[in-house]
XYZ file of C-alpha atoms in Angstrom:
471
model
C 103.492 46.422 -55.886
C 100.898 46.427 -53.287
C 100.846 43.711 -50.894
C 97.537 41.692 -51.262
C 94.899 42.285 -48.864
C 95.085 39.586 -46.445
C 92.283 36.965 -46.643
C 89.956 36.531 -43.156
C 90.356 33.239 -41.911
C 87.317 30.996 -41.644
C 87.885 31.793 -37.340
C 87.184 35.183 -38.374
C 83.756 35.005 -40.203
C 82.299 32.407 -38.544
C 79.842 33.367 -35.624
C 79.210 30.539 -32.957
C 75.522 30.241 -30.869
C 75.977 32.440 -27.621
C 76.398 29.852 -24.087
C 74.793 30.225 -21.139
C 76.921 30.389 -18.084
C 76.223 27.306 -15.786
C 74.206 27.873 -13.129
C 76.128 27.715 -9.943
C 75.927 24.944 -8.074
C 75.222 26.184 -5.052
C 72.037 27.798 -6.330
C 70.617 23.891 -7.193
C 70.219 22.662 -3.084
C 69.086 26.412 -2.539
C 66.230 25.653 -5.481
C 64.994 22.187 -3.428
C 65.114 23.815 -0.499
C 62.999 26.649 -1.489
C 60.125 23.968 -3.257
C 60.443 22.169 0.099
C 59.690 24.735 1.859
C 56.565 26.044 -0.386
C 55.574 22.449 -0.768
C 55.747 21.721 3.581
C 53.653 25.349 3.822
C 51.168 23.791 1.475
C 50.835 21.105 3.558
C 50.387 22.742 6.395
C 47.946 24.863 5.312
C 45.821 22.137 4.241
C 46.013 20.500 7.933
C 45.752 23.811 9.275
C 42.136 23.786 7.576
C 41.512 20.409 7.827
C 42.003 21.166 11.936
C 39.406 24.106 11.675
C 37.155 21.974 9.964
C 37.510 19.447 12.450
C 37.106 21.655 15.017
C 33.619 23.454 13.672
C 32.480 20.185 13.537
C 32.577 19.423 17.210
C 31.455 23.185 17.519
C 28.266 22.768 15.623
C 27.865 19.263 16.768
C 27.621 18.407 13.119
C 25.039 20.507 11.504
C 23.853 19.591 8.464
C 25.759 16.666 8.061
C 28.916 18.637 8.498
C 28.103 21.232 5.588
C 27.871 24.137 8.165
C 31.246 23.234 9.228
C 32.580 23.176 5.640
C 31.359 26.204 4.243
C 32.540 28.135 7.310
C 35.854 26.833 6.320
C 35.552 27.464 3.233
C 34.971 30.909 3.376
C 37.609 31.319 6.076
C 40.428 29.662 4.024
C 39.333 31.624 0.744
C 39.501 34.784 2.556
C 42.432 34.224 3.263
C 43.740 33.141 -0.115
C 42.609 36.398 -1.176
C 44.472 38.212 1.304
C 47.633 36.725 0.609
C 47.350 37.191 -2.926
C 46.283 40.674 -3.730
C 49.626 42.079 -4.242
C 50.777 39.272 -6.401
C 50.696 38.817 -10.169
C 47.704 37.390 -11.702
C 49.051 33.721 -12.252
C 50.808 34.247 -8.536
C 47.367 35.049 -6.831
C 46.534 31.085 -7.706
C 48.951 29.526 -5.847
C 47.364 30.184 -2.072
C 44.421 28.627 -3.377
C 45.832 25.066 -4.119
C 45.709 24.185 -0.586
C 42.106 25.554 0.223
C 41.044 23.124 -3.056
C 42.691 20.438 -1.535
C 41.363 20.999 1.650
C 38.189 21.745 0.473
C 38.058 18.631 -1.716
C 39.173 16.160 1.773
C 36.431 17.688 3.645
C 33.740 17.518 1.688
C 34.034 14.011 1.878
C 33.329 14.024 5.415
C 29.826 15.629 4.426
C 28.746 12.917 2.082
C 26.760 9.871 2.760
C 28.371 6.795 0.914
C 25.445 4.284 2.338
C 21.802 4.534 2.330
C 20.727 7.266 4.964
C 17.300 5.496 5.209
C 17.459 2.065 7.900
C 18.274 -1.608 6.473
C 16.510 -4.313 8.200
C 19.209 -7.123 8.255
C 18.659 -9.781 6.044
C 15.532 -12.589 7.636
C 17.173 -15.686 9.347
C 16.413 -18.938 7.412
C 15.624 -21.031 10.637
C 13.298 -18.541 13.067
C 10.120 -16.756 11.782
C 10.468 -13.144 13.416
C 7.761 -11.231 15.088
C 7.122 -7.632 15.990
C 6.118 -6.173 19.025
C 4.727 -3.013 19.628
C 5.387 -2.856 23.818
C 3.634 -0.614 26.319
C 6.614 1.619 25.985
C 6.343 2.288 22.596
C 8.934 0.131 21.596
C 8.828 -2.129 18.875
C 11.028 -5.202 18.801
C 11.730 -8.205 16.936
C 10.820 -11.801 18.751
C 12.025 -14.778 18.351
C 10.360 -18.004 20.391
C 11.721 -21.601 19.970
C 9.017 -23.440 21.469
C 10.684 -26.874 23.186
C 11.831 -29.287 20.622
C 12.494 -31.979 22.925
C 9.109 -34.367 22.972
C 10.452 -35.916 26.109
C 10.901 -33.541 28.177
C 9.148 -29.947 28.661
C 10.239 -27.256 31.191
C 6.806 -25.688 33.032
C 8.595 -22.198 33.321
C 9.262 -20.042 29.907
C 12.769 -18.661 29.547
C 13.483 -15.106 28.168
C 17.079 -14.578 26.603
C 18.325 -10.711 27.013
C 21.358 -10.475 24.478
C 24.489 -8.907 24.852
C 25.354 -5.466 22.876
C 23.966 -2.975 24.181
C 21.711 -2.034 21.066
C 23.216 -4.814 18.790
C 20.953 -7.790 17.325
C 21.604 -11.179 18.447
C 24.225 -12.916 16.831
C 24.160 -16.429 14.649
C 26.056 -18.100 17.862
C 23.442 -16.608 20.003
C 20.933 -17.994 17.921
C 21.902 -21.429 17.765
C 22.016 -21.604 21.366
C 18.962 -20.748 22.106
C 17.823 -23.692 19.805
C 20.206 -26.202 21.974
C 18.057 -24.684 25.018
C 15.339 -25.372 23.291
C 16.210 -29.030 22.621
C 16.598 -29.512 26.380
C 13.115 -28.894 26.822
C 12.815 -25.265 27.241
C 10.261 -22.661 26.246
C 12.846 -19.916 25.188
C 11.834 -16.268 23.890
C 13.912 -13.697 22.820
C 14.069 -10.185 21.662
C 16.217 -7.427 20.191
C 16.812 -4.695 22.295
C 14.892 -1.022 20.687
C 17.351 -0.101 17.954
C 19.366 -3.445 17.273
C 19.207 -6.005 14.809
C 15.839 -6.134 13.433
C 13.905 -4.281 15.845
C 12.941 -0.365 15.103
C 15.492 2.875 15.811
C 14.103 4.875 18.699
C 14.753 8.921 19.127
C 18.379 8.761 20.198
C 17.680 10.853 23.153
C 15.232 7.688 24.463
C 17.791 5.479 24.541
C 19.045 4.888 28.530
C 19.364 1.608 30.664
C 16.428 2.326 32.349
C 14.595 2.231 29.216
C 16.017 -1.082 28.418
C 14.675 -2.233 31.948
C 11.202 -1.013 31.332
C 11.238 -2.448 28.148
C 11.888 -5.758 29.392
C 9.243 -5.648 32.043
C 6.858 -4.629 29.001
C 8.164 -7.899 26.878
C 7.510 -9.628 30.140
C 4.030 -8.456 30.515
C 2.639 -8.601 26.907
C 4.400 -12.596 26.938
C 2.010 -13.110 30.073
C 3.483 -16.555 30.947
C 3.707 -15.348 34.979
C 7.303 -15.834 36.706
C 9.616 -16.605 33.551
C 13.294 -17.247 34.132
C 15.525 -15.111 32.370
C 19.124 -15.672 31.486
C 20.781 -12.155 30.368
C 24.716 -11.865 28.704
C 26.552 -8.945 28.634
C 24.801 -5.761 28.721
C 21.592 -7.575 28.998
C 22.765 -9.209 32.408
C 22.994 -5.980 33.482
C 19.255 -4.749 32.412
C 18.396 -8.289 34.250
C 20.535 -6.999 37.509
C 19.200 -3.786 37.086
C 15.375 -5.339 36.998
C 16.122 -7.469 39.985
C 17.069 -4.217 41.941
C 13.475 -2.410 40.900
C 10.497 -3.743 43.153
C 7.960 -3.292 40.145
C 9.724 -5.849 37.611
C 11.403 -8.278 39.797
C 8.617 -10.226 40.691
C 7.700 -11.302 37.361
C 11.671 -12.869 37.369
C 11.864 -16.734 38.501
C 14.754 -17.316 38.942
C 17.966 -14.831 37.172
C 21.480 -15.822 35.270
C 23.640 -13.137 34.951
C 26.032 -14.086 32.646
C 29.354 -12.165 32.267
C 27.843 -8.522 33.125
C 28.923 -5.328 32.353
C 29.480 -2.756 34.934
C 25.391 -2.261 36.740
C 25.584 1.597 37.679
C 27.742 4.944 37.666
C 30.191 3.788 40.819
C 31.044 0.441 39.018
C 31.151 1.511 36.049
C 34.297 3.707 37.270
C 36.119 0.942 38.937
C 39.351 0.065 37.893
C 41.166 -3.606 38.304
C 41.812 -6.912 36.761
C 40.587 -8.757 33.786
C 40.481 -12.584 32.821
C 43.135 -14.884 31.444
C 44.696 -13.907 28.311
C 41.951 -13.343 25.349
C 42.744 -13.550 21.903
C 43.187 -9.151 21.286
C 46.734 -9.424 20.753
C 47.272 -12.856 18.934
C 44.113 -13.053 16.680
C 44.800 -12.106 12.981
C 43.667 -9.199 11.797
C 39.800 -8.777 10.982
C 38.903 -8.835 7.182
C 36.188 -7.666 5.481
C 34.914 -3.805 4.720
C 35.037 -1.193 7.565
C 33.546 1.866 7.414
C 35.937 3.504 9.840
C 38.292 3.245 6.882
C 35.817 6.320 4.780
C 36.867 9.713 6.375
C 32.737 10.391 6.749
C 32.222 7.534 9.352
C 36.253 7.840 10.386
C 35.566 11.331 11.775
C 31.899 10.796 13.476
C 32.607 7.194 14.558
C 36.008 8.963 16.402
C 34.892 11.619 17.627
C 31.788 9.841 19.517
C 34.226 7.632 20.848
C 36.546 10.724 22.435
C 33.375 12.113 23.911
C 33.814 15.612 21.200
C 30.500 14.748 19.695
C 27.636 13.121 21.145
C 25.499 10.084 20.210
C 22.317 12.796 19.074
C 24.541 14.429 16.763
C 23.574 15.900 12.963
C 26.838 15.063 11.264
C 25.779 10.986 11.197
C 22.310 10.087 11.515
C 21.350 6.931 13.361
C 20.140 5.103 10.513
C 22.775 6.277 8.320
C 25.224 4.938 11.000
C 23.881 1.556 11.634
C 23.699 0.877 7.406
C 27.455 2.100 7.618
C 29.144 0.262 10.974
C 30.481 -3.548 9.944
C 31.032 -6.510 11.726
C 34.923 -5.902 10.808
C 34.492 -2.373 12.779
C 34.955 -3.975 15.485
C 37.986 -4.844 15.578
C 40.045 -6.767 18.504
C 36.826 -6.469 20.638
C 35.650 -9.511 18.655
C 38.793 -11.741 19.440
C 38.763 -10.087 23.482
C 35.667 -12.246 23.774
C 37.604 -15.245 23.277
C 40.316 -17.294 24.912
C 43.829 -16.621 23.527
C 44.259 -20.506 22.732
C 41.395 -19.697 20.341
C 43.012 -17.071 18.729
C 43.216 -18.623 15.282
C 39.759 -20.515 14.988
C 37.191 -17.382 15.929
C 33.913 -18.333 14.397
C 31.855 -15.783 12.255
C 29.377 -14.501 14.782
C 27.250 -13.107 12.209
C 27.021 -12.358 8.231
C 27.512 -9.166 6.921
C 23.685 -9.389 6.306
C 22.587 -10.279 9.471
C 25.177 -8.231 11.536
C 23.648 -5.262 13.105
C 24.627 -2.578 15.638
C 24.111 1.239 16.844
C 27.182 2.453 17.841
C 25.940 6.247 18.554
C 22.973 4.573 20.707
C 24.961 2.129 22.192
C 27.337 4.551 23.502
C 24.302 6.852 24.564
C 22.976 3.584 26.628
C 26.508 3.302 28.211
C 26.592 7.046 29.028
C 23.244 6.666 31.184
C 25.064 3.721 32.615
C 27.851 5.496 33.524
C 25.946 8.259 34.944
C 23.104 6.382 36.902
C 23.880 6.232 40.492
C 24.150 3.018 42.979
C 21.644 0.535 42.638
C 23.618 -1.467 45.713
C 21.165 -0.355 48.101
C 17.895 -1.709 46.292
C 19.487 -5.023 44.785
C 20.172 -5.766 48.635
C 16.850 -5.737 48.914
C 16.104 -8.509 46.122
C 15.457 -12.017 47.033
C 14.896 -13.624 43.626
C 16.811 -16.624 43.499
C 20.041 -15.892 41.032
C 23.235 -17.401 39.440
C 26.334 -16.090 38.473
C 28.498 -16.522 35.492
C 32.065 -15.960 35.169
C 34.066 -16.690 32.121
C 38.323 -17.793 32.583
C 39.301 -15.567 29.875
C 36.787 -12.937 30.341
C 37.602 -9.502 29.039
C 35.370 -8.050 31.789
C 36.805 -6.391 34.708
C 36.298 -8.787 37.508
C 34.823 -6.406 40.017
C 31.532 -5.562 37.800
C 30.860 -9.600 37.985
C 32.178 -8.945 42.027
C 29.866 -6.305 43.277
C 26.544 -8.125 41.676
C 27.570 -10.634 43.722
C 28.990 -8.440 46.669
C 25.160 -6.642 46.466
C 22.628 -9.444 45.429
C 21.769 -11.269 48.309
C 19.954 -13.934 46.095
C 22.705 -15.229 44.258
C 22.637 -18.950 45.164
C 25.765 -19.860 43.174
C 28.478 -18.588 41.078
C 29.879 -20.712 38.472
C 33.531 -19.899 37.146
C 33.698 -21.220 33.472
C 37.196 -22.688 32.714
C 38.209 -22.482 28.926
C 36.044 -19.835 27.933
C 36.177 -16.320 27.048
C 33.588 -13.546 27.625
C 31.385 -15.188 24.464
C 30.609 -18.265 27.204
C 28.435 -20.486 24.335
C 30.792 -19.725 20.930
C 30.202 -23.335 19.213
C 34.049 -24.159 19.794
C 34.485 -27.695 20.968
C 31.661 -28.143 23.868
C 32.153 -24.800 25.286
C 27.880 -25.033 24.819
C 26.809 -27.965 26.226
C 28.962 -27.141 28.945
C 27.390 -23.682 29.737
C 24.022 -25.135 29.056
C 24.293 -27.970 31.620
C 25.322 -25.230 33.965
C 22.383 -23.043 33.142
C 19.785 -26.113 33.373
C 21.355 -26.866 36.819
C 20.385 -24.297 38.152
C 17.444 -23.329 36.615
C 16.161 -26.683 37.899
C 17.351 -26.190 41.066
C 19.562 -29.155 41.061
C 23.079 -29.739 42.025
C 25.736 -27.613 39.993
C 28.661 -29.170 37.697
C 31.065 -27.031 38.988
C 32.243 -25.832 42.813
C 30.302 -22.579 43.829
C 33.190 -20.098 43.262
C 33.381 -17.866 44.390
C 31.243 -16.895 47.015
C 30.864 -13.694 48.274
C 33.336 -14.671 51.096
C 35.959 -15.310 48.464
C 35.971 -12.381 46.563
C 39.101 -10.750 47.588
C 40.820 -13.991 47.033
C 39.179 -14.691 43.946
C 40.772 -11.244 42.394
C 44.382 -11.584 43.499
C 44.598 -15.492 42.731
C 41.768 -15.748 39.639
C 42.202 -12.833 37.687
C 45.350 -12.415 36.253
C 46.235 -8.799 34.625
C 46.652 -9.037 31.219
């Protein structure tokens, strides 16, 4: 009998889904490391472009609001996407130009105006009617006059107030202490420099400090009130050195306070040395409120100005465009330098952001002709109008611009040395104005001084090693 046919076991028939062998695990770090290293050459490629656009910028000083710049690298980078990719698959020839879209998308928005490109006139101030001047020079400037508000006593010689900046309006402070001049019997005038606050832009290539001097011997002649005194901060005490050292528009100049100057020509403006008593740069909080440096557009132009790789008169920024765009916050630290470091934590507002106005691409074009102008020493020694220095404690000056006007100006009378003050002299903190205002009248009325006369010219060298501690 046959034996029966054996039976295949269920083993047999069944058929189980095919597995894939592992991958190796050495082939998993060797898989991130090959990403990494298409994802870093991405990268690189996009800074590599964003370089050349960078680059083409400075190159075509902006043309076009930096659209020359980005379609040059725009073709460039898309050339060579194509090159890389023409012996690639279809869906491979895409991936050289991520980076160029990338690239192109980061640039672009360095070519695109995110404020208005026409000028804003900061907002009207709700306690001084403003005027406009048309000047002799063709400049026209906003004025500002707080006739004397003190019934009791009048001051028979006009006073003329030449803010600090350059090419920035006057502030709220600034403002407010002209009207506590003004109370004390003063005639007081004011205007804003061509280009700042609410006065009108010039040409940028008209911009210079010897501009700013004939403009103020313009204001001085269309205000036809004779021999005014004139009391100039900051870059406007230098205009007023500057106008004591020129024969034609010193003799309309009373008497001159030169408070907390700038350096007055090319030779001081490249001295080196010391600097007040601690200001408030390091120890201040940080300033709030919108900048534009923080919008790759006015990040790029506002930089590049300031490393000397494009110049004030360039096309990527125009003038308007920039002064809508820079903030009081833009700033920065330079607001807390003007103030002693004890102050660090009570700053006041200088201005509203509708009120606050400045030209950074003409200021730094009026610094450049400063910078560039040679000596005045020889003519100021040649001035005789009766003067007063001003020198704050905590200045953020160097000491030796405030020095050599006082080295070189034969009519300085006095110097006074402001304790407890910063560069910002007359701030509204505790009776830091009355205090620079008693010292101002003093003189101006020819009358003995509240502080010692220091220092004199004799006591310059000791007045830098023992007054001016480095900071």
């Amino acid at each position: 009998m046959p034996s029966p046919t054996p039976q295949p076991t269920p083993q047999s028939t069944s058929h189980a889904a095919p597995q894939l062998a592992p991958r190796p695990a050495a082939l998993r770090p060797a898989l991130l490391v090959a990403c990494a290293r298409r994802v870093l050459a991405a990268a690189a490629a996009v800074v590599a472009l964003v370089v050349v656009f960078l680059a083409l910028i400075v190159l075509t000083d902006g043309a076009a609001s930096g659209l020359v710049a980005w379609s040059a690298t725009l073709a460039v980078a898309v050339a060579a996407a194509l090159r890389r990719g023409r012996r690639r698959a279809w869906r491979a020839r895409c991936v050289p130009f991520l980076p160029v879209v990338v690239a192109a998308v980061l640039t672009a928005s360095v070519c695109v105006p995110t404020v208005a490109t026409a000028r804003r006139v900061p907002a009207a101030l709700p306690f001084v009617a403003v005027q406009h001047w048309t000047l002799s020079t063709g400049s026209r400037v906003a004025v500002y006059h707080y006739p004397p508000a003190n019934s009791a006593i009048r001051r028979p010689v006009p006073l003329v107030y030449l803010h600090g900046g350059p090419v920035r309006g006057i502030s709220t402070l600034d403002h407010r202490f002209l009207q506590l001049l003004a109370r004390q019997g003063y005639d007081v005038h004011a205007y804003e420099q061509a280009g700042g606050g609410r006065s009108d832009l010039l040409p940028m290539d008209q911009y210079s400090i010897s501009r700013s001097v004939r403009d103020l011997d313009a204001f001085l002649g269309r205000l036809g009130k004779g021999g005014v005194d004139v009391l100039g901060f900051s870059s406007g005490a230098v205009v007023l050195t500057r106008a004591l050292a020129d024969p034609n528009v010193a003799p309309r100049v009373h008497r001159a306070v030169i408070a907390e100057p700038g350096p007055m020509d090319g030779p001081t403006a490249r001295l080196t040395g010391h600097r007040g008593l601690p200001s408030a740069r390091d120890t201040a909080p940080p300033v709030t409120g919108p900048r534009s440096t923080r919008l790759p557009r006015y990040a790029t132009a506002f930089g590049l100005m300031r490393l000397g790789l494009l110049g004030p008169d360039s096309a990527l920024v125009g003038q308007a465009e920039g002064v809508n765009a820079f903030t009081a916050a833009d700033l920065g630290s330079d607001t807390a330098s003007a103030y002693c470091a004890r102050d660090a934590h009570r700053i006041p507002e200088e201005d509203t952001a509708r009120t606050f106005s400045f030209s950074p691409a003409a200021s730094l074009r009026v610094q450049q002709t400063i910078k560039n102008s040679p000596s005045i020493a020889p003519q100021l020694r040649r001035s005789r109008t009766p003067a007063m220095l001003m020198i704050a404690a905590c200045s953020s000056q160097l000491r030796e611009w405030a020095t050599a006007i006082l080295a070189d100006t034969p009519g300085i009378r006095r110097t006074q040395y402001m304790p407890g003050v910063g560069h910002h002299m007359w701030n509204g903190l505790d009776d830091n104005d009355q205090r620079a205002a008693a010292v101002i009248d003093a003189f101006l009325q020819d009358e003995p001084a509240p502080l010692p006369n220091h220092p004199t010219r004799d006591d310059i060298p000791d007045f830098l090693r023992d007054f001016a501690g480095d900071r």
